[in-house]
XYZ file of C-alpha atoms in Angstrom:
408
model
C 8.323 -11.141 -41.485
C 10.301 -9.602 -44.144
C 7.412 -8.936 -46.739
C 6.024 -7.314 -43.363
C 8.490 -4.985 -42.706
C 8.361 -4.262 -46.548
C 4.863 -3.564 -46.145
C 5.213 -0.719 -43.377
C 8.141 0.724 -45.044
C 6.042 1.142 -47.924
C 3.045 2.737 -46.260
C 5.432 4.763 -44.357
C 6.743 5.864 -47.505
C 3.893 6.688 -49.326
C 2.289 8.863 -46.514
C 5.610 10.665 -45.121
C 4.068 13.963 -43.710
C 0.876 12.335 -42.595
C 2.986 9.426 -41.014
C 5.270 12.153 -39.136
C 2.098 13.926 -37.976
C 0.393 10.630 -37.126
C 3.726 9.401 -35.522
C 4.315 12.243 -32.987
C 0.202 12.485 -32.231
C 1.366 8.796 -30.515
C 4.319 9.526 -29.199
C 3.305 12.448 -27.603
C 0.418 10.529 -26.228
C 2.614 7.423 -24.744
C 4.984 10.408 -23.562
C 2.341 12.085 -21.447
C 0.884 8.671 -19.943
C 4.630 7.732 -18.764
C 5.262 10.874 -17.210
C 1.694 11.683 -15.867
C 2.140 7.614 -14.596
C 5.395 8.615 -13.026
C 4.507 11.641 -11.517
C 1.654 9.586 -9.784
C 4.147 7.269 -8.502
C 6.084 9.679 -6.581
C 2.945 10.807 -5.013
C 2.017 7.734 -3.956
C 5.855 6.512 -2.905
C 6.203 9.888 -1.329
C 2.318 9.016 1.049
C 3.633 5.549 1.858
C 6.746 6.205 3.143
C 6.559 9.440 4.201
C 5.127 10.743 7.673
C 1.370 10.700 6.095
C 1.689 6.570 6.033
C 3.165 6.808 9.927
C 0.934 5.940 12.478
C -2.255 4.835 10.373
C -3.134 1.887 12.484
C -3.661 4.021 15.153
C -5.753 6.431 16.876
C -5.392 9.654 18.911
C -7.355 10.831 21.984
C -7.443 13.920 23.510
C -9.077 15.911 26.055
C -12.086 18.217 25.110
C -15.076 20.013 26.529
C -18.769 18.530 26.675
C -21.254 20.352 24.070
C -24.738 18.931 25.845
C -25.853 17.957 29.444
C -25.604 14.439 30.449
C -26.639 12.120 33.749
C -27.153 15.181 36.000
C -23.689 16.987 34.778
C -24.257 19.802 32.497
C -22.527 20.738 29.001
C -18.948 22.686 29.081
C -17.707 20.420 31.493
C -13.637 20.180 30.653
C -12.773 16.260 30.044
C -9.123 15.702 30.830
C -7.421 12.000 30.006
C -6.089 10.292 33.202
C -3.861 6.962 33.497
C -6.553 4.593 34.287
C -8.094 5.209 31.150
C -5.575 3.693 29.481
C -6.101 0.073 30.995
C -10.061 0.935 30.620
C -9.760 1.143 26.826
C -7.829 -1.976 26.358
C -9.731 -4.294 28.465
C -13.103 -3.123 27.016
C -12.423 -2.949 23.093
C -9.756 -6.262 23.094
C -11.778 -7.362 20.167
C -9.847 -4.203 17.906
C -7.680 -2.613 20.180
C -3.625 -4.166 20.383
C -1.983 -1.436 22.561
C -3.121 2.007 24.068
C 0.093 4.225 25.722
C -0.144 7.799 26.977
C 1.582 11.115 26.294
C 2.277 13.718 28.880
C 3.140 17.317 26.647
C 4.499 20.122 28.827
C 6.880 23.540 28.101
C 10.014 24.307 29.902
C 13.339 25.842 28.825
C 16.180 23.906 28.459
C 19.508 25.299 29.341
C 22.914 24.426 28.512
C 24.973 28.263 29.645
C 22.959 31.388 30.566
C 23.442 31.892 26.774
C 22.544 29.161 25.208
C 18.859 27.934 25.813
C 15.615 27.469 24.048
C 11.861 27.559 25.561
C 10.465 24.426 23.656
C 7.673 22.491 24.208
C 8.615 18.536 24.984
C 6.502 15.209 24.756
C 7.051 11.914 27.298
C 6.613 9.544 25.266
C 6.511 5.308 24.996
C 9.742 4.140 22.932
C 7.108 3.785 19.972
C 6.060 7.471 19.732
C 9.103 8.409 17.082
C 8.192 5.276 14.832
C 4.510 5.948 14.662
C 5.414 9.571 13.816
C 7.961 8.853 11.119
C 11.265 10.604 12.742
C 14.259 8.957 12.563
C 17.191 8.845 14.864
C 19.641 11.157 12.727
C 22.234 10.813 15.604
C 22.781 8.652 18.813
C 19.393 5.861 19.540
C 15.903 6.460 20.685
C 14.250 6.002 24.100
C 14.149 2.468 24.884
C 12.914 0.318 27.623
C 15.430 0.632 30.079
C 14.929 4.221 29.904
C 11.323 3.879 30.441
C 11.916 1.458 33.405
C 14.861 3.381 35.311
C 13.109 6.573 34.885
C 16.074 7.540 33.147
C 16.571 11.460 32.382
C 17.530 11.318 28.743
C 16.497 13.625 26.286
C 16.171 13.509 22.792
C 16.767 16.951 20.694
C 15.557 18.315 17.164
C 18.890 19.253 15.055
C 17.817 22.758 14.833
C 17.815 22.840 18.801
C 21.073 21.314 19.232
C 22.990 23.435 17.013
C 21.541 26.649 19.370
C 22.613 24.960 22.371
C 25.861 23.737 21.121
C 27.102 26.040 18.888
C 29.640 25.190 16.188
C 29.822 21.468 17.670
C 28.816 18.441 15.369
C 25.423 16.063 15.728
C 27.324 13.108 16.730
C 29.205 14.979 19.445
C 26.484 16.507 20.571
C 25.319 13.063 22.204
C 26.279 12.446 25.497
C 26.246 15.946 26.576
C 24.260 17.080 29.331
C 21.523 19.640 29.146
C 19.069 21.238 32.028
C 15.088 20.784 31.424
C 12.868 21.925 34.500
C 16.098 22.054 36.991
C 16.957 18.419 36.007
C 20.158 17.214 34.124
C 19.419 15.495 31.292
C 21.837 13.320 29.093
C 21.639 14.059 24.937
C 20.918 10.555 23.554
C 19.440 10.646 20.197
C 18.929 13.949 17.408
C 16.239 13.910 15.060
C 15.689 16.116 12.020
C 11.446 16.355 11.684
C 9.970 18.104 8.836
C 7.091 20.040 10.933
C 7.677 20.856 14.772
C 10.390 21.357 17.394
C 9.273 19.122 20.202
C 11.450 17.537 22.607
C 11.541 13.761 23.964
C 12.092 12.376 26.892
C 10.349 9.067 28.286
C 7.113 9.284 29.738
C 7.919 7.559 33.301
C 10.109 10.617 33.367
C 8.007 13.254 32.520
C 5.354 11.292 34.758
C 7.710 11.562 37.575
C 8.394 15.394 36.555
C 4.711 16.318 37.145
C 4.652 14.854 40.545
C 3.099 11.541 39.761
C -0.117 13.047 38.405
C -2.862 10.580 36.215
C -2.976 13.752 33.977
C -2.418 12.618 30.297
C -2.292 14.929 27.600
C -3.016 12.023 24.931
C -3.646 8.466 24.414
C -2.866 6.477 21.514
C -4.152 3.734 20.659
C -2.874 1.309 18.016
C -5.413 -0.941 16.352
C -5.680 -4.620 16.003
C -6.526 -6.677 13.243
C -8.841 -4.309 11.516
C -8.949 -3.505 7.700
C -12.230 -1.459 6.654
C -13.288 1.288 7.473
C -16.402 0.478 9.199
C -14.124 -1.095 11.565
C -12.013 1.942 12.227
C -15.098 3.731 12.878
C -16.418 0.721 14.756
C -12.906 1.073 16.944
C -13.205 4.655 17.417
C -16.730 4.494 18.580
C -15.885 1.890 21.217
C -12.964 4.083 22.514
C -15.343 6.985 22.736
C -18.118 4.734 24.288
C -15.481 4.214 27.268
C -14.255 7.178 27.881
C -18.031 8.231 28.120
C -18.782 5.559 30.739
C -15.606 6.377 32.526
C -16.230 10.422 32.513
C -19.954 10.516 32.361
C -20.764 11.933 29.412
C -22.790 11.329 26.198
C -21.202 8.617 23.488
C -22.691 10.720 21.216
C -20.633 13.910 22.303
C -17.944 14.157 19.768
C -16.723 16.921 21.543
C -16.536 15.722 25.190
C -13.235 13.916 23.550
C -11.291 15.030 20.188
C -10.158 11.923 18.298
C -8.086 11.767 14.961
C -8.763 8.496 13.247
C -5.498 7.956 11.221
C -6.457 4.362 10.196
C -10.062 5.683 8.080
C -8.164 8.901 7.442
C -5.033 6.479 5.943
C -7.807 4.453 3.578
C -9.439 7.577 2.585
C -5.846 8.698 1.167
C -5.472 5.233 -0.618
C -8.815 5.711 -1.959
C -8.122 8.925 -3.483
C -4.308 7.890 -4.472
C -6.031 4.683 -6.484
C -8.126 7.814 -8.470
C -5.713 9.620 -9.404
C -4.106 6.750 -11.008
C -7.333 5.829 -13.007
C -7.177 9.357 -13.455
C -3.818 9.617 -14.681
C -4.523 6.387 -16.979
C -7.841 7.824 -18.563
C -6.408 11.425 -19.597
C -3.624 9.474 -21.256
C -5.677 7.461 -23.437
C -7.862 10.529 -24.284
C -4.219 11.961 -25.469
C -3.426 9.309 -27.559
C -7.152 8.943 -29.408
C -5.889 11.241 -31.466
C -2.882 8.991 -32.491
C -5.006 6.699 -32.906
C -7.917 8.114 -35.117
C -4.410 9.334 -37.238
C -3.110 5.849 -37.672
C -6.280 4.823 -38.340
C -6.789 7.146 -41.448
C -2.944 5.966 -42.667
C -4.317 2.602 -42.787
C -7.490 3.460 -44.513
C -5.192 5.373 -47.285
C -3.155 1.690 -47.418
C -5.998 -0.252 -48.105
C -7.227 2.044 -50.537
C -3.564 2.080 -52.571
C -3.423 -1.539 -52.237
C -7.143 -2.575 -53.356
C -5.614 -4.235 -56.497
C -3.257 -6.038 -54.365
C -5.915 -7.479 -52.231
C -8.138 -8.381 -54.973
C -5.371 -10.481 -56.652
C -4.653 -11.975 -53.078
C -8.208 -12.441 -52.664
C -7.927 -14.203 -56.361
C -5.403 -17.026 -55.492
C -6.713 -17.825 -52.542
C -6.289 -15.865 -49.639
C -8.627 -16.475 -46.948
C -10.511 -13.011 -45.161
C -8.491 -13.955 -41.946
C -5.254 -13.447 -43.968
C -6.049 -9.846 -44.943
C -7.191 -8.776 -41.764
C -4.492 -10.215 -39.628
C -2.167 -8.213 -42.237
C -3.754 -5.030 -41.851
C -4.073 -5.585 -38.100
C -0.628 -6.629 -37.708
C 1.177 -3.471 -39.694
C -1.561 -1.020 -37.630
C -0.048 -2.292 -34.620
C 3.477 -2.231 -35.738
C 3.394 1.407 -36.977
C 1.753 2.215 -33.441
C 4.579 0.391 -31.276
C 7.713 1.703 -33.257
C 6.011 5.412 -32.007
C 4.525 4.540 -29.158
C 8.141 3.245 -27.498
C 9.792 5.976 -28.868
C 7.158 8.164 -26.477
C 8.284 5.498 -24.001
C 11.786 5.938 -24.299
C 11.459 9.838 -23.762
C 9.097 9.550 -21.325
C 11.262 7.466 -19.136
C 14.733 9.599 -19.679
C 12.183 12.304 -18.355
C 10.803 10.335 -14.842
C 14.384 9.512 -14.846
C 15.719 13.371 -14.669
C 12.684 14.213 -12.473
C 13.413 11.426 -10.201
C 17.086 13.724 -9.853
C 15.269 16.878 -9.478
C 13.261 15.896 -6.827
C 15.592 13.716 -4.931
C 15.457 15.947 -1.476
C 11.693 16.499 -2.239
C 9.259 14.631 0.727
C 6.195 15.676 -1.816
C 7.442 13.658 -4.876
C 9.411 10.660 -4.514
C 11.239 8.556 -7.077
C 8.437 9.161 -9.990
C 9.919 6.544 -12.299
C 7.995 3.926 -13.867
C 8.823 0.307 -12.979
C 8.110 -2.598 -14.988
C 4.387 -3.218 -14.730
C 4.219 0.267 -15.858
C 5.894 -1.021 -19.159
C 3.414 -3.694 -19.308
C 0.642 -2.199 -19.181
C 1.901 0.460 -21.750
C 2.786 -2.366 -23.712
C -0.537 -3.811 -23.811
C -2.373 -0.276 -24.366
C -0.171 -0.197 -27.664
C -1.621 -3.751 -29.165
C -4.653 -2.311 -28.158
C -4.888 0.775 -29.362
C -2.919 -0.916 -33.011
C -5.372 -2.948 -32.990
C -8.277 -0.609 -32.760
C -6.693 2.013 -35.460
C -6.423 -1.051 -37.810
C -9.677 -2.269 -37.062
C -11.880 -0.588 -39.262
C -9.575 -0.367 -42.498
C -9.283 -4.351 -42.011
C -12.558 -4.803 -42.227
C -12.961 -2.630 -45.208
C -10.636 -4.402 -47.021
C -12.605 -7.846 -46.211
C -15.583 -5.897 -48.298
C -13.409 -5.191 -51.218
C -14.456 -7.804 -53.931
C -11.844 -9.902 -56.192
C -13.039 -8.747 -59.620
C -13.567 -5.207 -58.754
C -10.396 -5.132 -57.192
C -8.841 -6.297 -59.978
C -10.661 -3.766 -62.223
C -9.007 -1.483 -59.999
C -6.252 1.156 -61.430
């Protein structure tokens, strides 16, 4: 180990400006790949738990207008989601359908004093509608069962909307007060803080109940079963459309008759694209540090060629091919790991301070490297040693004894 370490000191010695060169051509090129690698992760951290990740088992349906004639009905008739449909969908697709629930949207103003009011759309919704959205309960609890069952008038606000209808009073005393939506009172019991939207919730027995008792729905979701392709997300959402067709009388092949947004494929096609940009990420670093490479490569070459005397009196006494090549190997490799974790070290001080930048970002979250990361960088450095010492090792397995020793 010690005649080793010798060894390198001496070539790094001996090649001081083309070392340095060679040296930060590596480092820079580890660098990159840890913060390129980090960056990635955020991305993908930030997709799965984020609002994109929310609600990708499931499907939504809505109303839409027919685009060709069908069974005696002709095209632009208006489709509109009722109640039954609900039950239809679930008992005909049980082999990929766990749940279907349905959303009644509406508009109304919601009053607190003649001064303080908003005109907001709001959403009756099951108690699962925040979850599969991604909102959490900043303040008070969500819609539960009991609300849903006691047709409970409860109402759940955005931040933004409380603080116009209770001016100057905190989130967590805003629950509990009582608020007027379509000449009802309402009771405050949860705040939320969404990133897009202003919508308000209220359970859906109670918006149900609002409109009179109508079958009108305004959406259906449907969550998926056990299901983990994508043929089988389309398969799903062609048996929901297949349904609604038989149900309504239109075509199955009338994509417009009903509008549906397939999270679940549109979820995998995200993954897919996530898992490219991390090959991505992985094959512009390597490109970066081929030119490390190629430079420790050409250090080595200048070794061998100061030490060819050395190797032919090796050679001389006895030393066996294997012997020279796992010493030219072994210093290629160490002179590309010292480097390489000092571009390691930087790089992850730098994920690190990133990571602090973006804290309150929802596009990049916590883009450190973890460590498999360190692994795998680990492993890319033996490799790529290995590689830049490759071809000097086996030059010095050519070099014969007695013209080595010839050699000045």
């Amino acid at each position: 180990m010690f005649d080793l370490i010798s060894e390198i000191g001496q070539t790094l010695r001996n090649n001081k400006l083309r070392t340095a060169l060679t040296g930060f051509a590596v480092a820079w090129g580890i660098f990159m790949l840890i913060v390129l690698l980090g960056m990635s992760r955020g991305v993908v951290n930030s997709f799965n738990e984020g609002r994109m990740s929310q609600g990708s088992n499931s499907i939504s349906v809505f109303g839409g207008r027919t685009s060709e004639a069908f069974n005696g009905y002709k095209d632009g008739r208006s489709i509109e989601l009722k109640q039954p449909d609900i039950n239809s969908i679930k008992t005909k697709n049980r082999s990929n359908v766990a749940d279907a629930v349905g959303v009644i949207s509406g508009s109304q103003t919601i009053i607190t004093t003649p001064d303080d009011y908003i005109s907001t759309g709001y959403r009756g919704v099951y108690p699962s509608e925040l979850i599969s959205r991604g909102e959490k309960i900043t303040a008070g609890r969500n819609i539960n069962e009991a609300d849903m069952h006691n047709t409970r008038k409860v109402v759940i606000l955005t931040e933004n909307n409380a603080s116009i209808l209770f001016p100057g009073i905190k989130p967590d005393d805003v629950i509990g007060r009582r608020v007027s939506l379509n000449d009802l009172s309402f009771t405050v019991i949860g705040l939320i803080n969404p990133e897009f939207g202003q919508d308000t919730y209220i359970p859906f027995t109670t918006a149900r109940m609002m409109s009179g008792e109508s079958d009108d729905l305004t959406e259906i979701k449907v969550e998926a079963g056990d299901i983990t392709t994508a043929q089988e997300g389309e398969a799903m959402e062609d048996g929901v459309r297949k349904t609604l067709a038989n149900v309504h009388n239109f075509s199955p092949d009338d994509k417009k008759a009903v509008w549906i947004w397939n999270r679940f494929t549109q979820h995998l096609t995200m993954n897919r694209a996530l898992g490219i940009l991390d090959y991505v990420v992985w094959l512009i670093g390597i490109f970066t540090m081929l030119s490390g490479i190629i430079g420790v490569s050409n250090i080595m070459f200048v070794s061998v060629k100061e030490r060819t005397h050395e190797i032919g009196i090796r050679r001389a006494i006895g030393a066996k091919p294997h012997n020279i090549l796992v010493q030219i190997l072994t210093e290629s490799v160490a002179i590309t790991t010292i480097f390489g974790y000092i571009g390691v070290f930087l790089g992850i001080v730098v994920t690190q301070g990133l990571a602090m930048a973006f804290a309150s970002s929802s596009f990049i979250k916590d883009p450190t490297v973890d460590i498999s990361i360190a692994i795998k960088v680990t492993v890319v450095l033996i490799i790529a040693g290995c590689l830049a010492g490759l071809f000097p090792a086996l030059k010095a397995l050519k070099v014969k004894p007695v013209e080595a020793l010839r050699d000045e």
